[in-house]
Amino acid sequence: MSDIAVAEKQWFGHPRGLATCFFTEMWERFSYYGMRALLLLYMVAPIEKGGLGFATEKGASIYGWYTMGVYAMSIPGGWIADKFLGLYRSVLLGGIIIATGHFLMAYPSIQTFYLGLIFIVCGTGLLKPNVSGIVGTLYSKEDVRRDAGFSIFYMGINLGAFIAPLICGPLGQRINWHYGFGAAGVGMTLGIIQYVAGKKHIAPGMARQAKNEADEREAERAEGKPSSFTTQEWKRISVIAILFVFSMLFWGAFEQAGSSLNLFADRLTRLNFLGFNFPSSTFQSVQPLFVIIFSPIFAWLWLRMGKLEPSSPAKFGFGLFFVGLSFLLLVPGAAIAQSQGIKVSPMWLVGVYFLQTVGELCLSPVGLSMVTKLAPPRIVGLMLGVFFLSISFGNKLGGYCAGFFDRLPLPKLFGAVSATTLAAAFILFLLVKPIRRLMGGVH
Ligand code: PHE
C-alpha cells in the first residue's frame, strides 16, 4: 500500500476518492439508464400520447445509432483527456454536457430532442472512460485492493442503473415524458456537485499518476522506444481481434434490454405483480438489481473453483452461451403472447434478465481486464478504445435487431438472436485451446 493511500481518508477500507468516483458514475449511469428506459418508448408512442409517433423501425434505428455513439465517443473522450484536458476536467465537462443534453430533452420539441441526444453522446464519451481512469489512479500498481475497488465501482454503475428506471420511468410514462428526461438531468447535476465537492479526495492519485507517466516517458526517451511488435505481441493482438467479434455479438444481444425487450415489456407483458401495477420501464431495473445481488456470489464462486476456474476465453464463451439461452427462453414466451393475443407473465422477462446477468458476470469483468493484460503496454489505451468500439458496434447491432420487432414474428426474431449467440458460443468453446496458445501464458 502506498504512503499516499495510508495517509488518505478511507471509505470501506478504500481510498476516499473511490466514493467520489462511485457517486459520480452512479449519477451518470442514473441519467443514462433513466433516459434510456424511456427513449424508444417515447419515440414510438403516438403523438396524442405525447410521444414522437415514429415507426418502430425508425425509433430502433435512432436508438441503435445513439447507443453506438455513446460508447464510440469513449475513444476521442479518452484521447482528449490524455492530450488536452486531463482526467478531472474531462469528467467535469462531460458531466455538464450530459446534464445539458437531458435538460434539452426535457423541453418538448424535436430539435431539442436530437440536440439533447448529441450532447449526451459527446458528454458520455468524455465522462465514462475517464472516471474509470480516475479510479485507476487511486491505487498504486502494487495495491492489492485495486480489483476490489473496481468491483465496488461496478456496483455504483448498477446502483444508478437500478434506481433510475424506478424514478424516471413512472415520471415519464405516467405523468409526462419530459419530466422523466428532466429527472435524468437532475441526477447528473447532483453527480457533478458531489464530484466537484470531492475533488480533494481524487487529486493526490491523479498527481501521482501524472508523475509516473512523465517518468515513464522520460525512461522511454532514454532507452530509445522499440517501434515494432514481437511475434508474441502480434499473437496477443490477434486474440484481441478475435474477441472483438465475439464481444460485439454478446453486446448486440445483451443491449436489446432497452429496445426489443423494453417493447416486449410494454406491449406483450402483464404489468401487474401481486396486485401491484407498474409501468413497463420498471423491467429495466431488474438486470442491474441481479448484478448487485450476484456479483459478490460470482466473485466467491471463481475463488472457490480454484484451479477449475474457467480461463478468460472460456468465460467469454459462457457469456455468449447464457445470453443465447436468455433469448431462447423468450421464444415460447413470445409465441404464447403472439399466437394467443394475450399479455404474458412478467416472470418471462425476469427469467431472461437473470440469464443475461449470469452472462454479463462471466464476460464483462474479464473483457476489459483481458485487454489490459494482452495488449503490448505502449498501446493499452488504444486497445481499450478498440474494445469499447466492439461494445459500440454491439449496441448498433442490437438496435438493428430491434428494428425487426414489427416486421418479423417475435419467436423468429428472438430465435435468430439466440441461434447466432449460441453458435458463437459453440465456436468460441472450440477455439479456447488455440486462443490460449496465442495468449502465450496470459490467463
Ligand atoms: N452496465 C455496463 C455499464 O453501463 C455496461 C457496459 C460495460 C458498458 C462495459 C460499457 C462497457 O457500464
Short mmCIF file of C-alpha atoms and ligand atoms in Angstrom, two decimals:
data_model
loop_
_atom_site.label_atom_id
_atom_site.label_comp_id
_atom_site.label_asym_id
_atom_site.label_seq_id
_atom_site.Cartn_x
_atom_site.Cartn_y
_atom_site.Cartn_z
CA MET A 1 0.00 0.00 0.00
CA SER A 2 1.45 3.35 -0.95
CA ASP A 3 2.18 6.08 1.58
CA ILE A 4 -0.39 8.29 -0.07
CA ALA A 5 -3.06 5.61 0.32
CA VAL A 6 -2.23 5.19 4.02
CA ALA A 7 -2.39 8.91 4.68
CA GLU A 8 -5.68 9.30 2.83
CA LYS A 9 -9.10 9.11 4.43
CA GLN A 10 -10.66 5.69 3.91
CA TRP A 11 -14.02 4.56 2.54
CA PHE A 12 -14.83 0.92 3.33
CA GLY A 13 -11.10 0.28 3.52
CA HIS A 14 -10.53 2.02 0.17
CA PRO A 15 -9.21 5.48 -0.69
CA ARG A 16 -11.91 8.07 0.00
CA GLY A 17 -11.64 9.15 -3.66
CA LEU A 18 -13.35 5.89 -4.60
CA ALA A 19 -16.55 7.27 -3.06
CA THR A 20 -16.28 10.37 -5.25
CA CYS A 21 -15.89 8.23 -8.39
CA PHE A 22 -18.58 5.80 -7.23
CA PHE A 23 -21.22 8.50 -6.83
CA THR A 24 -20.19 10.40 -9.97
CA GLU A 25 -20.60 7.26 -12.06
CA MET A 26 -23.72 6.23 -10.14
CA TRP A 27 -25.45 9.51 -11.07
CA GLU A 28 -24.11 9.46 -14.62
CA ARG A 29 -25.48 5.94 -15.11
CA PHE A 30 -28.69 7.02 -13.36
CA SER A 31 -29.14 9.68 -16.02
CA TYR A 32 -28.10 7.35 -18.87
CA TYR A 33 -30.29 4.40 -17.94
CA GLY A 34 -33.19 6.55 -16.69
CA MET A 35 -33.40 8.26 -20.06
CA ARG A 36 -32.67 5.07 -21.98
CA ALA A 37 -35.58 3.31 -20.27
CA LEU A 38 -37.89 5.89 -21.87
CA LEU A 39 -36.12 6.67 -25.13
CA LEU A 40 -37.56 4.10 -27.53
CA LEU A 41 -40.95 4.03 -25.82
CA TYR A 42 -41.14 7.83 -26.21
CA MET A 43 -40.13 7.72 -29.87
CA VAL A 44 -42.76 5.14 -30.80
CA ALA A 45 -45.56 6.49 -28.56
CA PRO A 46 -48.33 8.16 -30.58
CA ILE A 47 -48.25 11.96 -30.82
CA GLU A 48 -51.59 12.24 -28.97
CA LYS A 49 -49.92 10.45 -26.05
CA GLY A 50 -47.08 12.95 -26.04
CA GLY A 51 -44.67 10.72 -27.99
CA LEU A 52 -42.97 11.33 -31.31
CA GLY A 53 -45.15 8.85 -33.24
CA PHE A 54 -42.19 7.23 -35.02
CA ALA A 55 -42.49 3.79 -36.62
CA THR A 56 -40.73 1.10 -34.54
CA GLU A 57 -38.15 0.62 -37.28
CA LYS A 58 -37.20 4.30 -37.28
CA GLY A 59 -37.14 4.52 -33.48
CA ALA A 60 -34.97 1.41 -33.21
CA SER A 61 -32.59 2.77 -35.81
CA ILE A 62 -32.14 6.07 -33.92
CA TYR A 63 -31.78 4.11 -30.69
CA GLY A 64 -29.05 1.98 -32.32
CA TRP A 65 -27.12 4.99 -33.62
CA TYR A 66 -27.43 6.77 -30.27
CA THR A 67 -26.25 3.88 -28.09
CA MET A 68 -23.49 3.14 -30.57
CA GLY A 69 -22.37 6.78 -30.45
CA VAL A 70 -22.27 6.87 -26.67
CA TYR A 71 -19.61 4.15 -26.49
CA ALA A 72 -17.78 5.05 -29.71
CA MET A 73 -17.17 8.53 -28.29
CA SER A 74 -15.13 6.97 -25.47
CA ILE A 75 -12.22 6.85 -27.90
CA PRO A 76 -11.97 10.60 -28.62
CA GLY A 77 -13.03 11.16 -24.98
CA GLY A 78 -10.00 9.27 -23.67
CA TRP A 79 -7.76 10.99 -26.19
CA ILE A 80 -8.95 14.49 -25.23
CA ALA A 81 -8.23 13.71 -21.58
CA ASP A 82 -4.72 12.44 -22.43
CA LYS A 83 -3.78 15.28 -24.72
CA PHE A 84 -5.63 18.35 -23.53
CA LEU A 85 -7.90 18.42 -20.52
CA GLY A 86 -6.62 15.80 -18.10
CA LEU A 87 -8.95 13.39 -16.30
CA TYR A 88 -10.52 15.79 -13.80
CA ARG A 89 -11.64 18.44 -16.27
CA SER A 90 -12.76 15.89 -18.86
CA VAL A 91 -15.13 14.27 -16.38
CA LEU A 92 -16.41 17.65 -15.21
CA LEU A 93 -17.01 18.95 -18.72
CA GLY A 94 -18.55 15.61 -19.74
CA GLY A 95 -20.98 15.78 -16.82
CA ILE A 96 -22.02 19.33 -17.67
CA ILE A 97 -22.59 18.41 -21.33
CA ILE A 98 -24.62 15.33 -20.33
CA ALA A 99 -26.82 17.28 -17.91
CA THR A 100 -27.39 19.94 -20.58
CA GLY A 101 -28.39 17.18 -23.01
CA HIS A 102 -31.00 15.79 -20.64
CA PHE A 103 -32.38 19.25 -19.91
CA LEU A 104 -32.63 19.88 -23.65
CA MET A 105 -34.71 16.71 -23.91
CA ALA A 106 -36.86 17.91 -21.04
CA TYR A 107 -38.04 20.63 -23.41
CA PRO A 108 -40.71 19.24 -25.76
CA SER A 109 -39.51 19.90 -29.30
CA ILE A 110 -37.99 17.70 -31.96
CA GLN A 111 -34.94 19.96 -32.37
CA THR A 112 -34.05 19.85 -28.68
CA PHE A 113 -34.66 16.08 -28.73
CA TYR A 114 -31.99 15.44 -31.34
CA LEU A 115 -29.65 18.07 -29.96
CA GLY A 116 -30.03 16.55 -26.49
CA LEU A 117 -29.07 13.10 -27.82
CA ILE A 118 -25.95 14.55 -29.47
CA PHE A 119 -24.97 16.28 -26.24
CA ILE A 120 -25.35 13.08 -24.23
CA VAL A 121 -23.29 11.11 -26.75
CA CYS A 122 -20.41 13.63 -26.59
CA GLY A 123 -20.62 14.14 -22.81
CA THR A 124 -20.66 10.42 -22.05
CA GLY A 125 -17.61 9.92 -24.26
CA LEU A 126 -15.78 12.42 -22.12
CA LEU A 127 -17.02 11.21 -18.75
CA LYS A 128 -17.33 7.42 -18.81
CA PRO A 129 -13.83 6.24 -19.77
CA ASN A 130 -12.15 8.97 -17.74
CA VAL A 131 -13.99 8.42 -14.48
CA SER A 132 -12.82 4.79 -14.68
CA GLY A 133 -9.38 6.20 -15.38
CA ILE A 134 -9.54 8.19 -12.13
CA VAL A 135 -10.43 5.01 -10.21
CA GLY A 136 -7.24 3.52 -11.62
CA THR A 137 -5.18 6.43 -10.25
CA LEU A 138 -6.41 5.84 -6.69
CA TYR A 139 -4.29 2.72 -6.30
CA SER A 140 -0.60 2.22 -6.81
CA LYS A 141 0.32 -0.63 -9.18
CA GLU A 142 1.10 -3.00 -6.30
CA ASP A 143 -2.02 -2.16 -4.29
CA VAL A 144 -3.91 -5.41 -3.76
CA ARG A 145 -7.19 -3.53 -3.29
CA ARG A 146 -7.27 -2.48 -6.94
CA ASP A 147 -9.60 -5.20 -8.32
CA ALA A 148 -11.91 -4.92 -5.33
CA GLY A 149 -12.01 -1.15 -5.94
CA PHE A 150 -13.19 -1.71 -9.50
CA SER A 151 -15.81 -4.21 -8.31
CA ILE A 152 -17.19 -1.63 -5.86
CA PHE A 153 -17.18 0.90 -8.69
CA TYR A 154 -19.17 -1.55 -10.86
CA MET A 155 -21.73 -1.68 -8.04
CA GLY A 156 -22.08 2.11 -8.33
CA ILE A 157 -22.84 1.71 -12.03
CA ASN A 158 -25.53 -0.81 -11.32
CA LEU A 159 -26.97 1.04 -8.36
CA GLY A 160 -27.55 4.03 -10.63
CA ALA A 161 -28.95 1.78 -13.36
CA PHE A 162 -31.27 0.11 -10.82
CA ILE A 163 -32.75 3.25 -9.24
CA ALA A 164 -33.13 5.30 -12.43
CA PRO A 165 -35.97 3.43 -14.15
CA LEU A 166 -37.91 3.41 -10.87
CA ILE A 167 -37.86 7.23 -10.80
CA CYS A 168 -37.58 8.40 -14.42
CA GLY A 169 -39.83 5.56 -15.67
CA PRO A 170 -43.07 6.38 -13.79
CA LEU A 171 -42.48 10.13 -14.17
CA GLY A 172 -42.05 9.74 -17.92
CA GLN A 173 -44.65 7.10 -18.65
CA ARG A 174 -47.34 8.12 -16.19
CA ILE A 175 -47.04 11.91 -15.99
CA ASN A 176 -45.05 13.41 -18.84
CA TRP A 177 -42.15 12.01 -20.89
CA HIS A 178 -40.23 15.23 -20.45
CA TYR A 179 -40.38 15.06 -16.65
CA GLY A 180 -38.61 11.72 -16.95
CA PHE A 181 -35.86 13.27 -19.09
CA GLY A 182 -35.64 16.23 -16.69
CA ALA A 183 -35.21 13.85 -13.73
CA ALA A 184 -32.26 12.27 -15.56
CA GLY A 185 -30.73 15.75 -15.86
CA VAL A 186 -31.29 16.44 -12.17
CA GLY A 187 -29.48 13.20 -11.31
CA MET A 188 -26.48 14.14 -13.45
CA THR A 189 -26.43 17.59 -11.81
CA LEU A 190 -26.28 16.01 -8.34
CA GLY A 191 -23.41 13.88 -9.60
CA ILE A 192 -21.49 16.94 -10.80
CA ILE A 193 -21.98 18.75 -7.48
CA GLN A 194 -20.64 15.89 -5.41
CA TYR A 195 -17.79 15.40 -7.91
CA VAL A 196 -16.62 18.99 -7.52
CA ALA A 197 -17.06 18.79 -3.74
CA GLY A 198 -14.96 15.59 -3.66
CA LYS A 199 -12.13 16.93 -5.82
CA LYS A 200 -9.63 16.96 -2.95
CA HIS A 201 -10.03 13.21 -2.49
CA ILE A 202 -9.13 12.30 -6.07
CA ALA A 203 -6.40 14.92 -6.57
CA PRO A 204 -3.47 13.04 -4.91
CA GLY A 205 -3.96 9.93 -7.05
CA MET A 206 -4.13 11.94 -10.26
CA ALA A 207 -0.98 13.86 -9.29
CA ARG A 208 0.85 10.57 -8.65
CA GLN A 209 -0.32 9.20 -12.00
CA ALA A 210 0.82 12.31 -13.87
CA LYS A 211 4.26 11.98 -12.25
CA ASN A 212 4.51 8.27 -13.13
CA GLU A 213 3.57 8.96 -16.72
CA ALA A 214 6.16 11.73 -17.03
CA ASP A 215 8.81 9.37 -15.57
CA GLU A 216 7.83 6.59 -17.98
CA ARG A 217 8.00 8.91 -20.98
CA GLU A 218 11.41 10.07 -19.81
CA ALA A 219 12.62 6.46 -19.43
CA GLU A 220 11.27 5.56 -22.88
CA ARG A 221 13.11 8.50 -24.40
CA ALA A 222 16.34 7.48 -22.65
CA GLU A 223 16.01 3.85 -23.87
CA GLY A 224 15.02 4.75 -27.40
CA LYS A 225 11.48 3.32 -28.00
CA PRO A 226 11.20 -0.12 -29.68
CA SER A 227 8.99 0.51 -32.59
CA SER A 228 7.77 -2.80 -33.92
CA PHE A 229 5.94 -5.63 -32.18
CA THR A 230 7.42 -9.03 -31.43
CA THR A 231 5.75 -12.17 -32.76
CA GLN A 232 4.31 -12.88 -29.32
CA GLU A 233 2.86 -9.38 -29.19
CA TRP A 234 1.25 -9.88 -32.60
CA LYS A 235 -0.24 -13.15 -31.40
CA ARG A 236 -1.76 -11.44 -28.40
CA ILE A 237 -3.10 -8.61 -30.54
CA SER A 238 -4.74 -11.23 -32.76
CA VAL A 239 -6.53 -12.61 -29.68
CA ILE A 240 -7.96 -9.14 -29.03
CA ALA A 241 -9.14 -9.04 -32.67
CA ILE A 242 -10.85 -12.44 -32.30
CA LEU A 243 -12.51 -11.43 -29.05
CA PHE A 244 -13.67 -8.19 -30.68
CA VAL A 245 -16.09 -10.14 -32.86
CA PHE A 246 -17.45 -12.25 -30.01
CA SER A 247 -17.76 -9.26 -27.73
CA MET A 248 -19.75 -7.43 -30.41
CA LEU A 249 -22.15 -10.35 -30.74
CA PHE A 250 -22.60 -10.55 -26.98
CA TRP A 251 -23.43 -6.86 -26.54
CA GLY A 252 -25.60 -6.96 -29.66
CA ALA A 253 -27.90 -9.38 -27.87
CA PHE A 254 -27.45 -8.04 -24.35
CA GLU A 255 -28.10 -4.38 -25.16
CA GLN A 256 -31.53 -5.18 -26.58
CA ALA A 257 -32.71 -4.77 -22.98
CA GLY A 258 -33.54 -1.15 -23.70
CA SER A 259 -35.03 -1.82 -27.15
CA SER A 260 -36.68 -5.14 -28.12
CA LEU A 261 -37.10 -6.33 -24.56
CA ASN A 262 -38.40 -2.94 -23.50
CA LEU A 263 -41.01 -3.14 -26.29
CA PHE A 264 -41.83 -6.72 -25.28
CA ALA A 265 -42.44 -5.48 -21.74
CA ASP A 266 -44.56 -2.58 -22.97
CA ARG A 267 -46.74 -4.41 -25.48
CA LEU A 268 -46.84 -8.08 -24.55
CA THR A 269 -46.25 -8.39 -20.80
CA ARG A 270 -48.77 -8.20 -17.96
CA LEU A 271 -47.72 -5.18 -15.94
CA ASN A 272 -49.03 -6.43 -12.67
CA PHE A 273 -47.32 -8.29 -9.87
CA LEU A 274 -49.08 -9.42 -6.66
CA GLY A 275 -51.87 -6.93 -7.38
CA PHE A 276 -49.42 -4.10 -7.89
CA ASN A 277 -49.46 -2.24 -11.25
CA PHE A 278 -46.19 -0.91 -12.57
CA PRO A 279 -45.04 0.86 -15.76
CA SER A 280 -43.19 -1.22 -18.37
CA SER A 281 -39.91 0.66 -17.82
CA THR A 282 -39.68 -0.92 -14.34
CA PHE A 283 -38.23 -4.03 -16.02
CA GLN A 284 -35.13 -2.01 -16.81
CA SER A 285 -34.25 -2.21 -13.11
CA VAL A 286 -34.30 -5.99 -12.95
CA GLN A 287 -30.97 -6.67 -14.61
CA PRO A 288 -28.88 -4.19 -12.59
CA LEU A 289 -30.54 -5.49 -9.42
CA PHE A 290 -29.43 -9.01 -10.35
CA VAL A 291 -25.89 -7.71 -10.93
CA ILE A 292 -25.83 -6.16 -7.45
CA ILE A 293 -27.06 -9.41 -5.89
CA PHE A 294 -24.97 -11.85 -7.91
CA SER A 295 -21.61 -10.19 -8.47
CA PRO A 296 -20.35 -10.96 -4.95
CA ILE A 297 -21.60 -14.53 -5.39
CA PHE A 298 -19.71 -14.86 -8.67
CA ALA A 299 -16.52 -13.42 -7.18
CA TRP A 300 -16.80 -16.00 -4.42
CA LEU A 301 -17.58 -18.80 -6.89
CA TRP A 302 -14.49 -18.15 -9.04
CA LEU A 303 -12.31 -18.16 -5.93
CA ARG A 304 -13.98 -21.31 -4.67
CA MET A 305 -13.40 -23.09 -8.00
CA GLY A 306 -9.65 -22.57 -7.62
CA LYS A 307 -7.89 -24.44 -10.42
CA LEU A 308 -11.22 -25.32 -12.00
CA GLU A 309 -11.99 -21.67 -12.67
CA PRO A 310 -12.61 -21.33 -16.44
CA SER A 311 -10.00 -19.48 -18.50
CA SER A 312 -10.82 -15.99 -19.75
CA PRO A 313 -11.78 -17.07 -23.29
CA ALA A 314 -13.96 -19.83 -21.84
CA LYS A 315 -15.72 -17.27 -19.65
CA PHE A 316 -16.35 -15.27 -22.79
CA GLY A 317 -17.94 -18.38 -24.28
CA PHE A 318 -20.15 -18.81 -21.20
CA GLY A 319 -21.22 -15.16 -21.50
CA LEU A 320 -22.42 -15.80 -25.05
CA PHE A 321 -23.98 -19.10 -24.07
CA PHE A 322 -26.11 -17.56 -21.31
CA VAL A 323 -27.21 -14.58 -23.37
CA GLY A 324 -28.19 -17.06 -26.11
CA LEU A 325 -30.11 -19.11 -23.57
CA SER A 326 -31.95 -16.00 -22.38
CA PHE A 327 -33.32 -15.32 -25.86
CA LEU A 328 -34.17 -19.00 -26.27
CA LEU A 329 -36.25 -18.76 -23.10
CA LEU A 330 -38.21 -15.90 -24.61
CA VAL A 331 -39.12 -17.85 -27.76
CA PRO A 332 -42.03 -19.75 -26.13
CA GLY A 333 -43.00 -16.61 -24.14
CA ALA A 334 -43.25 -14.61 -27.36
CA ALA A 335 -45.07 -17.47 -29.12
CA ILE A 336 -47.71 -17.63 -26.38
CA ALA A 337 -48.19 -13.86 -26.39
CA GLN A 338 -48.46 -13.53 -30.16
CA SER A 339 -50.39 -16.70 -31.04
CA GLN A 340 -52.97 -16.26 -28.29
CA GLY A 341 -53.00 -12.48 -28.43
CA ILE A 342 -52.50 -12.20 -24.67
CA LYS A 343 -50.08 -10.48 -22.33
CA VAL A 344 -47.73 -12.94 -20.66
CA SER A 345 -46.46 -13.21 -17.10
CA PRO A 346 -43.71 -10.77 -16.02
CA MET A 347 -41.72 -13.81 -14.89
CA TRP A 348 -40.67 -14.48 -18.52
CA LEU A 349 -38.67 -11.29 -18.63
CA VAL A 350 -37.37 -11.76 -15.10
CA GLY A 351 -36.02 -15.15 -16.21
CA VAL A 352 -34.49 -13.59 -19.34
CA TYR A 353 -32.75 -10.89 -17.31
CA PHE A 354 -31.50 -13.43 -14.80
CA LEU A 355 -29.80 -15.46 -17.54
CA GLN A 356 -28.39 -12.30 -19.11
CA THR A 357 -26.90 -11.26 -15.79
CA VAL A 358 -25.15 -14.61 -15.48
CA GLY A 359 -23.76 -13.98 -18.97
CA GLU A 360 -22.69 -10.44 -18.14
CA LEU A 361 -20.92 -11.54 -14.97
CA CYS A 362 -18.99 -14.16 -16.94
CA LEU A 363 -17.95 -11.84 -19.75
CA SER A 364 -17.93 -8.18 -18.80
CA PRO A 365 -15.37 -8.15 -15.96
CA VAL A 366 -12.99 -10.37 -17.94
CA GLY A 367 -13.25 -8.42 -21.17
CA LEU A 368 -11.55 -5.21 -20.16
CA SER A 369 -9.04 -6.82 -17.83
CA MET A 370 -8.04 -9.28 -20.57
CA VAL A 371 -7.35 -6.44 -22.97
CA THR A 372 -5.14 -4.70 -20.42
CA LYS A 373 -3.18 -7.93 -19.98
CA LEU A 374 -2.90 -8.85 -23.67
CA ALA A 375 -2.11 -5.50 -25.23
CA PRO A 376 1.57 -4.50 -25.52
CA PRO A 377 1.96 -1.92 -22.72
CA ARG A 378 2.52 1.03 -25.03
CA ILE A 379 -0.81 0.57 -26.82
CA VAL A 380 -3.04 -0.44 -23.90
CA GLY A 381 -5.06 2.79 -24.20
CA LEU A 382 -5.62 2.27 -27.91
CA MET A 383 -6.63 -1.37 -27.42
CA LEU A 384 -9.09 -0.42 -24.67
CA GLY A 385 -10.58 2.04 -27.14
CA VAL A 386 -10.84 -0.77 -29.69
CA PHE A 387 -12.63 -2.89 -27.12
CA PHE A 388 -15.09 -0.09 -26.40
CA LEU A 389 -15.69 0.02 -30.13
CA SER A 390 -16.82 -3.62 -30.03
CA ILE A 391 -19.38 -2.64 -27.38
CA SER A 392 -20.39 0.30 -29.52
CA PHE A 393 -20.89 -1.85 -32.63
CA GLY A 394 -22.76 -4.34 -30.48
CA ASN A 395 -25.18 -1.61 -29.48
CA LYS A 396 -25.74 -0.76 -33.15
CA LEU A 397 -26.34 -4.43 -33.90
CA GLY A 398 -28.88 -4.57 -31.05
CA GLY A 399 -30.73 -1.55 -32.48
CA TYR A 400 -30.71 -3.24 -35.90
CA CYS A 401 -32.32 -6.38 -34.45
CA ALA A 402 -34.93 -4.31 -32.61
CA GLY A 403 -35.86 -2.75 -35.96
CA PHE A 404 -37.43 -6.11 -36.90
CA PHE A 405 -39.79 -6.06 -33.91
CA ASP A 406 -42.86 -5.20 -36.01
CA ARG A 407 -41.72 -6.96 -39.16
CA LEU A 408 -40.94 -10.48 -38.01
CA PRO A 409 -42.89 -12.88 -35.78
CA LEU A 410 -41.15 -12.43 -32.41
CA PRO A 411 -40.32 -16.13 -31.84
CA LYS A 412 -38.42 -15.92 -35.14
CA LEU A 413 -36.59 -12.74 -34.17
CA PHE A 414 -35.64 -13.93 -30.69
CA GLY A 415 -34.86 -17.39 -32.07
CA ALA A 416 -32.43 -15.85 -34.58
CA VAL A 417 -30.67 -13.84 -31.87
CA SER A 418 -30.45 -16.97 -29.75
CA ALA A 419 -29.18 -19.18 -32.57
CA THR A 420 -26.48 -16.65 -33.51
CA THR A 421 -25.16 -16.21 -29.98
CA LEU A 422 -25.35 -19.92 -29.15
CA ALA A 423 -23.48 -20.77 -32.37
CA ALA A 424 -20.88 -18.12 -31.49
CA ALA A 425 -20.52 -19.64 -28.01
CA PHE A 426 -20.03 -23.08 -29.52
CA ILE A 427 -17.38 -21.83 -31.96
CA LEU A 428 -15.61 -20.00 -29.16
CA PHE A 429 -15.54 -23.11 -26.97
CA LEU A 430 -13.83 -24.91 -29.87
CA LEU A 431 -11.35 -22.06 -30.15
CA VAL A 432 -10.43 -21.90 -26.46
CA LYS A 433 -7.35 -24.08 -26.83
CA PRO A 434 -5.83 -22.34 -29.88
CA ILE A 435 -6.64 -18.93 -28.35
CA ARG A 436 -4.88 -19.88 -25.13
CA ARG A 437 -1.84 -20.89 -27.15
CA LEU A 438 -1.85 -17.49 -28.86
CA MET A 439 -2.14 -15.79 -25.47
CA GLY A 440 1.21 -17.28 -24.52
CA GLY A 441 0.96 -17.53 -20.76
CA VAL A 442 -1.59 -14.76 -20.13
CA HIS A 443 -4.67 -16.15 -18.35
N1 PHE B 1 -23.75 -1.89 -17.46
C1 PHE B 1 -22.49 -1.50 -18.02
C2 PHE B 1 -22.31 -0.01 -17.88
O1 PHE B 1 -23.22 0.74 -18.08
C3 PHE B 1 -22.40 -1.92 -19.45
C4 PHE B 1 -21.05 -1.63 -20.03
C5 PHE B 1 -19.99 -2.47 -19.78
C6 PHE B 1 -20.85 -0.51 -20.77
C7 PHE B 1 -18.73 -2.20 -20.29
C8 PHE B 1 -19.60 -0.20 -21.28
C9 PHE B 1 -18.54 -1.05 -21.03
O2 PHE B 1 -21.25 0.45 -17.60
#
